[in-house]
mmCIF file of C-alpha atoms and ligand atoms in Angstrom:
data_model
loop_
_atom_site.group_PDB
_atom_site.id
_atom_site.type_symbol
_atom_site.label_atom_id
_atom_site.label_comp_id
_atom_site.label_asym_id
_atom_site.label_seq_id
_atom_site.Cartn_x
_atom_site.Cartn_y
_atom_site.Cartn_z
ATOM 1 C CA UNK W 164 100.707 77.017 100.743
ATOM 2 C CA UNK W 165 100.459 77.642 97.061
ATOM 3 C CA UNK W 166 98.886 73.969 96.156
ATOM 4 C CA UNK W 167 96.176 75.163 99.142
ATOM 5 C CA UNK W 168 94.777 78.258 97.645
ATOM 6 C CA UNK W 169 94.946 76.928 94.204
ATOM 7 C CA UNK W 170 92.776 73.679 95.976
ATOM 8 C CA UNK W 171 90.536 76.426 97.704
ATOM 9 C CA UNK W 172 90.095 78.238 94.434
ATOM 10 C CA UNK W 173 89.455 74.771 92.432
ATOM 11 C CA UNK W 174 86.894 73.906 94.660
ATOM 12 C CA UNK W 175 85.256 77.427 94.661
ATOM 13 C CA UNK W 176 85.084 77.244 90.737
ATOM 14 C CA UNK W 177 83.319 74.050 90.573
ATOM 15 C CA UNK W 178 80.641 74.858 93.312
ATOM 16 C CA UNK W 179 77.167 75.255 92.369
ATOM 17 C CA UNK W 180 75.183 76.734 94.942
ATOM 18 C CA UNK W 181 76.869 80.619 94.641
ATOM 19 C CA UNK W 182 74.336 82.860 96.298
ATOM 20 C CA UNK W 183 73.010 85.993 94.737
ATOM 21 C CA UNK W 184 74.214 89.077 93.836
ATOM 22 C CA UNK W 185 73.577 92.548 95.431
ATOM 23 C CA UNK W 186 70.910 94.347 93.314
ATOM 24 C CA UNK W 187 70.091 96.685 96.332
ATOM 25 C CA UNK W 188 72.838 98.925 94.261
ATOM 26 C CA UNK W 189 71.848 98.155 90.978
ATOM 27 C CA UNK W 190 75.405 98.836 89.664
ATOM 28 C CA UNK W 191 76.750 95.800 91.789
ATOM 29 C CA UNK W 192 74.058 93.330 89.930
ATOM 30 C CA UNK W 193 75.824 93.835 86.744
ATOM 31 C CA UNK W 194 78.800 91.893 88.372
ATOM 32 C CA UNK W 195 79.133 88.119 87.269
ATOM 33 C CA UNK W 196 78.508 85.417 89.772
ATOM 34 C CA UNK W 197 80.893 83.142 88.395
ATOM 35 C CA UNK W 198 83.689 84.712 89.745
ATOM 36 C CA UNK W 199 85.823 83.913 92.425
ATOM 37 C CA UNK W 200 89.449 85.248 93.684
ATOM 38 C CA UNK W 201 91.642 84.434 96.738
ATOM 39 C CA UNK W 202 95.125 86.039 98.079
ATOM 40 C CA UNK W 203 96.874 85.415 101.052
ATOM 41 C CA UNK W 204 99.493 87.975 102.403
ATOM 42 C CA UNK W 205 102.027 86.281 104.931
ATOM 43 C CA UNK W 206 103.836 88.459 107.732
ATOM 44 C CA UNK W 207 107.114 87.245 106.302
ATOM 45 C CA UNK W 208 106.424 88.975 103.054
ATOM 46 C CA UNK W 209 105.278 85.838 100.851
ATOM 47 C CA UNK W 210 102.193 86.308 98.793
ATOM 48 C CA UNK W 211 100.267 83.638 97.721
ATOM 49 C CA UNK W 212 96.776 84.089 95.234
ATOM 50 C CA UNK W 213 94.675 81.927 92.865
ATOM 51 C CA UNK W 214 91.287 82.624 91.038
ATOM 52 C CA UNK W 215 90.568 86.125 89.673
ATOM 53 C CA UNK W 216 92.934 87.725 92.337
ATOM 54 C CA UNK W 217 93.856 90.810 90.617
ATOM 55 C CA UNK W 218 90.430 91.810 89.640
ATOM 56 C CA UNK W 219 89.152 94.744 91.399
ATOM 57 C CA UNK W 220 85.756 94.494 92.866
ATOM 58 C CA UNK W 221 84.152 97.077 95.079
ATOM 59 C CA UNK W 222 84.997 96.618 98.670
ATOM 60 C CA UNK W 223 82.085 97.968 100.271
ATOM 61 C CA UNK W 224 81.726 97.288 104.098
ATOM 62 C CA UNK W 225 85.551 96.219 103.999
ATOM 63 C CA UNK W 226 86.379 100.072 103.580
ATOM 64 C CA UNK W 227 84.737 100.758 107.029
ATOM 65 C CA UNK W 228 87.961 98.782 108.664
ATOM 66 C CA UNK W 229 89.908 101.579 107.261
ATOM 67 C CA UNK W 230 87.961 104.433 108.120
ATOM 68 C CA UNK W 231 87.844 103.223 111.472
ATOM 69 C CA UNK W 232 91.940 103.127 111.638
ATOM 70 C CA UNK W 233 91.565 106.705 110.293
ATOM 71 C CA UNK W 234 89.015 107.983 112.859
ATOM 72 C CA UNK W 235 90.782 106.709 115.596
ATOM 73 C CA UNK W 236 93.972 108.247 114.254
ATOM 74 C CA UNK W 237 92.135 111.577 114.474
ATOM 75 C CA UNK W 238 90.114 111.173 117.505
ATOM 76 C CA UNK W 239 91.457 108.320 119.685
ATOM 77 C CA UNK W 240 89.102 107.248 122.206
ATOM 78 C CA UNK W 241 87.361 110.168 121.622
ATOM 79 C CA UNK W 242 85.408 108.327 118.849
ATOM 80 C CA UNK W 243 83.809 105.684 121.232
ATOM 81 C CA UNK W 244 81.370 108.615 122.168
ATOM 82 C CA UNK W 245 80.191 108.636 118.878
ATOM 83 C CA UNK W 246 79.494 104.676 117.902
ATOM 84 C CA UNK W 247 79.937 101.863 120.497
ATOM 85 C CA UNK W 248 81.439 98.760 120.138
ATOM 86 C CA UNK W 249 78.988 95.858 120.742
ATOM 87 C CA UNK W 250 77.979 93.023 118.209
ATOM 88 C CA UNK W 251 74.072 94.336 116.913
ATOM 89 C CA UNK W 252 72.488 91.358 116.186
ATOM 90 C CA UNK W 253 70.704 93.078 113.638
ATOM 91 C CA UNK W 254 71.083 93.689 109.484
ATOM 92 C CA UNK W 255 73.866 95.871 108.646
ATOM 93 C CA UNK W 256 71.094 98.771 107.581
ATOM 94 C CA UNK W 257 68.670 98.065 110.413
ATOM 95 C CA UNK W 258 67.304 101.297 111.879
ATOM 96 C CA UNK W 259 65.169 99.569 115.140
ATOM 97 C CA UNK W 260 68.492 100.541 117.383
ATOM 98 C CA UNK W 261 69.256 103.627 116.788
ATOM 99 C CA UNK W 262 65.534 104.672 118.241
ATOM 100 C CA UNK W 263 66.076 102.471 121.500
ATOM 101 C CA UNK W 264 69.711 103.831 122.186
ATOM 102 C CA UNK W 265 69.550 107.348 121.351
ATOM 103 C CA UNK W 266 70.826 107.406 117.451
ATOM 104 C CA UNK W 267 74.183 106.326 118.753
ATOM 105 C CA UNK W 268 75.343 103.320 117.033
ATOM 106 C CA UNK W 269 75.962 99.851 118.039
ATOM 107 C CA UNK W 270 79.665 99.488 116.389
ATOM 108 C CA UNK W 271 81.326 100.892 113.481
ATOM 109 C CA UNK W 272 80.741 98.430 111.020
ATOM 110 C CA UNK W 273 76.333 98.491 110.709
ATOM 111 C CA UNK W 274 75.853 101.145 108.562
ATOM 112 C CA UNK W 275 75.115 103.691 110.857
ATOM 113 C CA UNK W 276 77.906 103.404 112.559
ATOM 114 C CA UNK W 277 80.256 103.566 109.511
ATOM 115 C CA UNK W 278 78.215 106.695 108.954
ATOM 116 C CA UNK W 279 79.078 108.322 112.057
ATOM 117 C CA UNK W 280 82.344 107.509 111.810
ATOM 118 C CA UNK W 281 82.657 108.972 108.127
ATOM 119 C CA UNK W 282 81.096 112.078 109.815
ATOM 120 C CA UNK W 283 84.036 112.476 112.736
ATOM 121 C CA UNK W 284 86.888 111.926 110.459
ATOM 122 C CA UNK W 285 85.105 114.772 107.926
ATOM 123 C CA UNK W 286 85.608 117.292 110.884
ATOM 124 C CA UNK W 287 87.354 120.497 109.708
ATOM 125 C CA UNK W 288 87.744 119.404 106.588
ATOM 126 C CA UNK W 289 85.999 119.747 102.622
ATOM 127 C CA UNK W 290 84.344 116.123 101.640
ATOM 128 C CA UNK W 291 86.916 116.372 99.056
ATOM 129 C CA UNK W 292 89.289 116.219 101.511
ATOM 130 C CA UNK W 293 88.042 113.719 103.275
ATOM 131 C CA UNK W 294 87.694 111.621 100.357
ATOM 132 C CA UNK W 295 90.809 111.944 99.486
ATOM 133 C CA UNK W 296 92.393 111.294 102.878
ATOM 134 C CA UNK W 297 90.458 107.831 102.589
ATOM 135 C CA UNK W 298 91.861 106.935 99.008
ATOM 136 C CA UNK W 299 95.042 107.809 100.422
ATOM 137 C CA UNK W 300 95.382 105.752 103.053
ATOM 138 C CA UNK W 301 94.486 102.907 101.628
ATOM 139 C CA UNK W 302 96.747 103.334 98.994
ATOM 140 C CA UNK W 303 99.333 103.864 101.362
ATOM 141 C CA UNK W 304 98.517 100.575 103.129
ATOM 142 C CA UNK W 305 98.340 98.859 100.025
ATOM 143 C CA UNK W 306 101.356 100.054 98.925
ATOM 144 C CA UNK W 307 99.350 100.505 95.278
ATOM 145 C CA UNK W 308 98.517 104.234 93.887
ATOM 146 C CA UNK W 309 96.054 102.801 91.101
ATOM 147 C CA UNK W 310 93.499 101.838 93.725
ATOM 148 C CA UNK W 311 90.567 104.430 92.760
ATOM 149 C CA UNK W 312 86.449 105.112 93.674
ATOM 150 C CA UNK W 313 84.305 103.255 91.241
ATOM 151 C CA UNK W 314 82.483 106.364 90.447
ATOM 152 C CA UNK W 315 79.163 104.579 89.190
ATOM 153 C CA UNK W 316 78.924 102.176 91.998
ATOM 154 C CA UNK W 317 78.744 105.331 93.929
ATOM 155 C CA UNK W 318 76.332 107.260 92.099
ATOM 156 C CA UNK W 319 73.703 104.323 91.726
ATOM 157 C CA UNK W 320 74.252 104.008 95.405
ATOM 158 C CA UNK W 321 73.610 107.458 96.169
ATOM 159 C CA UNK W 322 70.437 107.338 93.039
ATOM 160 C CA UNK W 323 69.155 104.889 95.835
ATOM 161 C CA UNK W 324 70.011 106.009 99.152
ATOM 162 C CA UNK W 325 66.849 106.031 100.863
ATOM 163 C CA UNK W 326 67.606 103.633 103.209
ATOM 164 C CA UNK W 327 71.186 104.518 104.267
ATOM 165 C CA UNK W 328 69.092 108.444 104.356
ATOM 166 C CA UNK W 329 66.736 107.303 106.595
ATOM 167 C CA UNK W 330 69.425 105.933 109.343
ATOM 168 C CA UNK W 331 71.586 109.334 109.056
ATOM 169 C CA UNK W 332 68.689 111.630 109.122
ATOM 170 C CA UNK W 333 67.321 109.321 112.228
ATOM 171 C CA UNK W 334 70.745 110.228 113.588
ATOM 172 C CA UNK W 335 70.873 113.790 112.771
ATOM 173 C CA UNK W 336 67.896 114.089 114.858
ATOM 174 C CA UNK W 337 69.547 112.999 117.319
ATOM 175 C CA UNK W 338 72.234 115.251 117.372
ATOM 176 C CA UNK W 339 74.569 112.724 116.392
ATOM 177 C CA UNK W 340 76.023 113.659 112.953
ATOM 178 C CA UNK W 341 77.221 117.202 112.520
ATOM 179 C CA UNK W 342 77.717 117.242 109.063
ATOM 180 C CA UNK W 343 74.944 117.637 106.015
ATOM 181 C CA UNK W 344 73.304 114.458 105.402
ATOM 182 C CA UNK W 345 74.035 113.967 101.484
ATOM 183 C CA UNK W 346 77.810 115.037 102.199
ATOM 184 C CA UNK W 347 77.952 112.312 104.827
ATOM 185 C CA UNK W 348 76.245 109.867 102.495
ATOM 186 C CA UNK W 349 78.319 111.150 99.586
ATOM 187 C CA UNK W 350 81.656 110.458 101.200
ATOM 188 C CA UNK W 351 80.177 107.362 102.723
ATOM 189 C CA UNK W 352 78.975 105.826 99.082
ATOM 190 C CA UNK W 353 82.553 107.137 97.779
ATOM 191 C CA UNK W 354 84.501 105.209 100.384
ATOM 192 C CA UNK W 355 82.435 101.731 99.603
ATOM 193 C CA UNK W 356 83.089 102.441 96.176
ATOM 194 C CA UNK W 357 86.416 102.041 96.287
ATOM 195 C CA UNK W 358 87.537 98.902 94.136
ATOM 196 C CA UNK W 359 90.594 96.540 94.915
ATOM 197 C CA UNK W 360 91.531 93.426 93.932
ATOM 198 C CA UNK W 361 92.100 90.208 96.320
ATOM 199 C CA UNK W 362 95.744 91.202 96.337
ATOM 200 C CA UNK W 363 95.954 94.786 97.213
ATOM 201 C CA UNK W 364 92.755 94.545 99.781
ATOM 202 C CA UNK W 365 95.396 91.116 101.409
ATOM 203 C CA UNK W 366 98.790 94.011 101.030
ATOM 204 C CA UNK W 367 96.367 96.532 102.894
ATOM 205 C CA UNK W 368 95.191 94.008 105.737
ATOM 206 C CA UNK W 369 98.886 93.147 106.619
ATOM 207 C CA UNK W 370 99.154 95.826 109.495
ATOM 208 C CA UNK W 371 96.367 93.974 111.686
ATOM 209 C CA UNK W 372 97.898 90.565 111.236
ATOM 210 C CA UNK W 373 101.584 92.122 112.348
ATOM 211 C CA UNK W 374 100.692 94.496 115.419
ATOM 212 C CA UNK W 375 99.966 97.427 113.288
ATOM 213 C CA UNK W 376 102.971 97.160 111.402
ATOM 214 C CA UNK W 377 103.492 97.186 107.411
ATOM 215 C CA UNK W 378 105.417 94.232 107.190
ATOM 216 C CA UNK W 379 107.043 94.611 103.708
ATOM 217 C CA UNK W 380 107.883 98.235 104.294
ATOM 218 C CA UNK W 381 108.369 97.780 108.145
ATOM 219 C CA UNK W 382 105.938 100.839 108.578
ATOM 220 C CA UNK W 383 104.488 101.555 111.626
ATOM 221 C CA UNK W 384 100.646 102.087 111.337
ATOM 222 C CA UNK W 385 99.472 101.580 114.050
ATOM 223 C CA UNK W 386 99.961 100.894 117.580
ATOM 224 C CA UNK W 387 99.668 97.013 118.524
ATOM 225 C CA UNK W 388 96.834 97.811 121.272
ATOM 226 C CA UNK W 389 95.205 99.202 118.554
ATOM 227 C CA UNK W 390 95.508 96.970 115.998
ATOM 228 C CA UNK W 391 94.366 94.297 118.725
ATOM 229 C CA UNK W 392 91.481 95.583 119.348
ATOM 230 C CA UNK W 393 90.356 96.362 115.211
ATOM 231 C CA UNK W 394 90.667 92.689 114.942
ATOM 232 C CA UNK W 395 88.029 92.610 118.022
ATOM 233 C CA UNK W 396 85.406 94.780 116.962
ATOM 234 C CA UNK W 397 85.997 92.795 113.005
ATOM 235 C CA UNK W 398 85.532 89.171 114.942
ATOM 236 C CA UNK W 399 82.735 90.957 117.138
ATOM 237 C CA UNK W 400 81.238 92.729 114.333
ATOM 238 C CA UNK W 401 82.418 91.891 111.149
ATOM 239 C CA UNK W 402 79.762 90.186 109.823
ATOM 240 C CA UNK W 403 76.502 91.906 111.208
ATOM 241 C CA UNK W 404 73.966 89.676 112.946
ATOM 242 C CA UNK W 405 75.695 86.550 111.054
ATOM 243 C CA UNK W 406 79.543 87.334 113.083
ATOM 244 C CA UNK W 407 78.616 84.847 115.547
ATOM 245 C CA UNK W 408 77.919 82.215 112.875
ATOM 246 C CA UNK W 409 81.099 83.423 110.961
ATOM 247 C CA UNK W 410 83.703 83.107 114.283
ATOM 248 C CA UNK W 411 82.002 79.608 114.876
ATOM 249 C CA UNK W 412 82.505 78.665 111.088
ATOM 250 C CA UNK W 413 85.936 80.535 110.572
ATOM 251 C CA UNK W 414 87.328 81.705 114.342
ATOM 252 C CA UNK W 415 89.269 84.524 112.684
ATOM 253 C CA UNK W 416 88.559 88.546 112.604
ATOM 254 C CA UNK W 417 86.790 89.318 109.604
ATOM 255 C CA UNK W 418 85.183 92.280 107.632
ATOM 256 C CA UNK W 419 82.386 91.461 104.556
ATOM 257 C CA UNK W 420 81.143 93.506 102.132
ATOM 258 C CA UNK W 421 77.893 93.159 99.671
ATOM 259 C CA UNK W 422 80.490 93.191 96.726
ATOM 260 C CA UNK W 423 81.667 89.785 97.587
ATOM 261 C CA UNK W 424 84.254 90.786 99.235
ATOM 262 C CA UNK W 425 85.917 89.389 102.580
ATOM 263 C CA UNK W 426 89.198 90.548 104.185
ATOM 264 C CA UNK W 427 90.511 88.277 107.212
ATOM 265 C CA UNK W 428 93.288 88.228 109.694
ATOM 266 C CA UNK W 429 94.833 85.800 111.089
ATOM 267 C CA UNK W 430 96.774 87.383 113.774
ATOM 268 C CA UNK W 431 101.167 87.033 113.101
ATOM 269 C CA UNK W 432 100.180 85.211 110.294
ATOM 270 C CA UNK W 433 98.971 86.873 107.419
ATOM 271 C CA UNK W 434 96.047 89.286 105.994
ATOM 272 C CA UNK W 435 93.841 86.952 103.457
ATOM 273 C CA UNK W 436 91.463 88.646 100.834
ATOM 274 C CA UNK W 437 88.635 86.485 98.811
ATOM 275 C CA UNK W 438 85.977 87.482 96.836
ATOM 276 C CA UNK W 439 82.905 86.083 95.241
ATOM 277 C CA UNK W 440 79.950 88.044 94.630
ATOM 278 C CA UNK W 441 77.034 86.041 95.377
ATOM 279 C CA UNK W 442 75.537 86.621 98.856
ATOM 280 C CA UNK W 443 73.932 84.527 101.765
ATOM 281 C CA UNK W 444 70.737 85.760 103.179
ATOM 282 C CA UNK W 445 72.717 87.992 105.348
ATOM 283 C CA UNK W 446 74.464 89.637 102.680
ATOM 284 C CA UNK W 447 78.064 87.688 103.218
ATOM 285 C CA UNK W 448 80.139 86.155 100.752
ATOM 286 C CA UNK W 449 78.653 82.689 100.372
ATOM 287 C CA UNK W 450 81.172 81.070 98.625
ATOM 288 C CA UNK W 451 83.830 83.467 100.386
ATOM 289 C CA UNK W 452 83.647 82.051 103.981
ATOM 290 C CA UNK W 453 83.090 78.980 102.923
ATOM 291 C CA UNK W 454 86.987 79.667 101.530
ATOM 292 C CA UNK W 455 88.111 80.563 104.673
ATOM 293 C CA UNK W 456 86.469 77.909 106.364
ATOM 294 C CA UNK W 457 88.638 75.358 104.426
ATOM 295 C CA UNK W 458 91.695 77.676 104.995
ATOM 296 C CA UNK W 459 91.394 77.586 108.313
ATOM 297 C CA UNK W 460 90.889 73.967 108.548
ATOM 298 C CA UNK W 461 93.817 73.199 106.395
ATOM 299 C CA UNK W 462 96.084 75.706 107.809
ATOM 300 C CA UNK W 463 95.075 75.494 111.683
ATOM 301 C CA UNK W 464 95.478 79.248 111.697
ATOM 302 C CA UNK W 465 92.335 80.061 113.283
ATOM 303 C CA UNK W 466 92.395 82.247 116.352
ATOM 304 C CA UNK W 467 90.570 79.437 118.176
ATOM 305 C CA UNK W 468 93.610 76.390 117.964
ATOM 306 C CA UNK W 469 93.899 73.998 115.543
ATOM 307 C CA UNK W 470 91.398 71.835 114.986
HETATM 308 N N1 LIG Y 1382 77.472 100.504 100.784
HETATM 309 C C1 LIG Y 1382 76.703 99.447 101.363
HETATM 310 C C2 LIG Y 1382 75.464 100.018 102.033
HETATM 311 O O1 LIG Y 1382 75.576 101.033 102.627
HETATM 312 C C3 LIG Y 1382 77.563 98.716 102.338
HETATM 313 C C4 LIG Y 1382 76.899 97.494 102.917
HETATM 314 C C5 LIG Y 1382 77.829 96.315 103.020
HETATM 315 O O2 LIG Y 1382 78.782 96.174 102.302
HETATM 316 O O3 LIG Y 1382 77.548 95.450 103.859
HETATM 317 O O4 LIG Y 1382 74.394 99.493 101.985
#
C-alpha cells in the first residue's frame, strides 16, 4: 500500500496541467500550486501518506461533513426541516434555488445549506461557543489538539463575503436562519478556516469508513445508520454540480473544498485525505481526484466493485 501512494504522489508531482488556485478568498491565492499531499487511514489502524502530508491547508467545504455530524447530534432528524438532502446541480454558492424552493436548501454541503446548518447547531449558544464546539470536535475526531482556525483565511473571507451575504440574507427573508447574518457568516468563515493536514483530516474521516466508530480509540461517534447515510449525502453531494462526474470517475463518498482539499471514504476500508490546491472549473481538486481515481483503480476499493 505504501509503494501505491508514494506512485500516486510521484505521479501527482510530475503532472503539468494543475488547475488554478482559489483567489475568490484572496488569502487562499497566496497558497503554492506546486503542492501536493496524500494520506490514507486504514480501519485496522495502519496509516499510510506521501507528498506534503503533514502540511496543513484550509479545509474549507470538508468542514461542512463535520458540522453536519454535529447538527444532527443536536437536532436529529429535526435538521432535515431546515436543508434537504438532494444533489443541486448547481455551483456550490448558487443562489437561483433558494428563490424557487422557499430559501430552504438543497443539501448541506452548497453553501447555503452549510449555512443553515451552522445556524441550527448555534442555537442557545454564544458564536464563541459554537466555534469552539466545532474546533473541538474535530479535534476530538482527529485525535490532534493543535488543529486551529486560520484566522486570516477567515477574515479575508469575511472582507469578501458578499456573495455567501447575499444567500443568508436571501434566507433570512425567508424565515429560514434565526440567527444575525454576520454571526452566521462569522462562524461559517471560522469553521472553513480551519487548517489540517492530509493526515489528521484521513484520522478525522475514520468514523464514516468504520460505522461511526473511531477505530484507533474504538470510540463510538456515531451511530452506523448515521454514518451510512453521511457517506450518502457526501457521494450525492460532495462535489456540487460536478458529484455525478466525481462518483463516475471515483465511485466513493467524497467531500471537496476550494483549498485543495478532498476527504474520501471508502466504506470498512479506510478514510483517505489528498490535497492539491489548484482547482477545476468547478472548484474541485484537479489533481486531487485525479489521485483518487488511480487509488481506486489500483486498490478496487471503490463502492462500485472492482474494476
Ligand atoms: N468557504 C468557502 C465559501 O463559502 C467554501 C466553498 C468550498 O470550499 O467549496 O465560498
Amino acid at each position: 500500500m505504501q509503494d501505491l501512494i508514494n506512485d500516486i504522489a510521484d505521479t501527482m508531482a510530475n503532472a503539468e496541467r494543475r488547475g488554478k488556485v482559489a483567489d475568490y478568498i484572496p488569502e487562499l491565492s497566496y497558497v503554492d500550486p506546486k503542492q501536493f499531499g496524500i494520506s490514507l487511514a486504514t480501519v485496522d489502524g495502519k496509516v499510510y501518506s506521501a507528498g506534503c502530508a503533514t502540511t496543513p491547508f484550509s479545509i474549507q467545504s470538508i468542514s461542512k461533513v463535520f458540522t453536519l455530524t454535529i447538527a444532527l447530534g443536536q437536532m436529529g432528524d429535526s435538521l432535515w426541516s431546515k436543508v434537504g438532502r438532494e444533489p443541486s446541480g448547481d455551483p456550490f454558492n448558487s443562489i437561483v434555488q433558494l428563490e424557487h424552493e422557499s430559501g430552504k436548501p438543497r443539501n448541506p454541503f452548497i453553501n447555503a445549506g452549510a449555512i443553515a446548518v451552522v445556524d441550527a447547531i448555534m442555537m442557545g449558544h454564544e458564536p464563541k461557543e459554537t466555534l469552539g464546539e466545532i474546533l473541538n470536535f474535530v479535534r476530538y475526531v482527529a485525535d490532534d489538539d493543535r488543529i486551529c482556525f486560520d484566522h486570516a483565511v477567515a477574515a479575508s473571507e469575511m472582507a469578501h463575503r458578499d456573495r455567501n451575504a447575499s444567500l443568508a440574507h436571501f434566507m433570512k427573508a425567508f424565515g429560514r436562519l434565526d440567527h444575525d447574518v454576520d454571526k452566521v457568516l462569522g462562524t461559517y468563515f471560522h469553521q472553513c478556516a480551519i487548517a489540517m493536514s492530509c493526515e489528521q483530516l484521513a484520522h478525522a474521516g475514520l468514523f464514516l469508513a468504520s460505522d461511526g466508530i473511531n477505530k484507533p480509540s474504538g470510540i463510538r461517534v456515531v451511530a452506523p445508520q448515521r454514518a451510512r447515510r453521511i457517506n450518502s449525502l457526501m457521494m450525492m453531494c460532495g462535489h456540487y454540480d460536478a458529484s455525478g462526474e466525481f462518483a463516475f470517475r471515483v465511485g466513493l463518498p467524497g467531500k471537496s473544498g476550494v483549498g485543495g482539499g478532498i476527504l474520501a471514504i471508502s466504506p470498512s476500508h479506510g478514510s483517505i485525505a489528498v490535497w492539491s490546491p489548484g482547482l477545476d472549473s468547478y472548484g474541485n481538486s484537479l489533481l486531487g481526484t485525479q489521485a483518487l481515481e488511480m487509488f481506486v483503480q489500483r486498490t478496487g476499493w471503490s463502492v462500485f466493485g472492482h474494476y
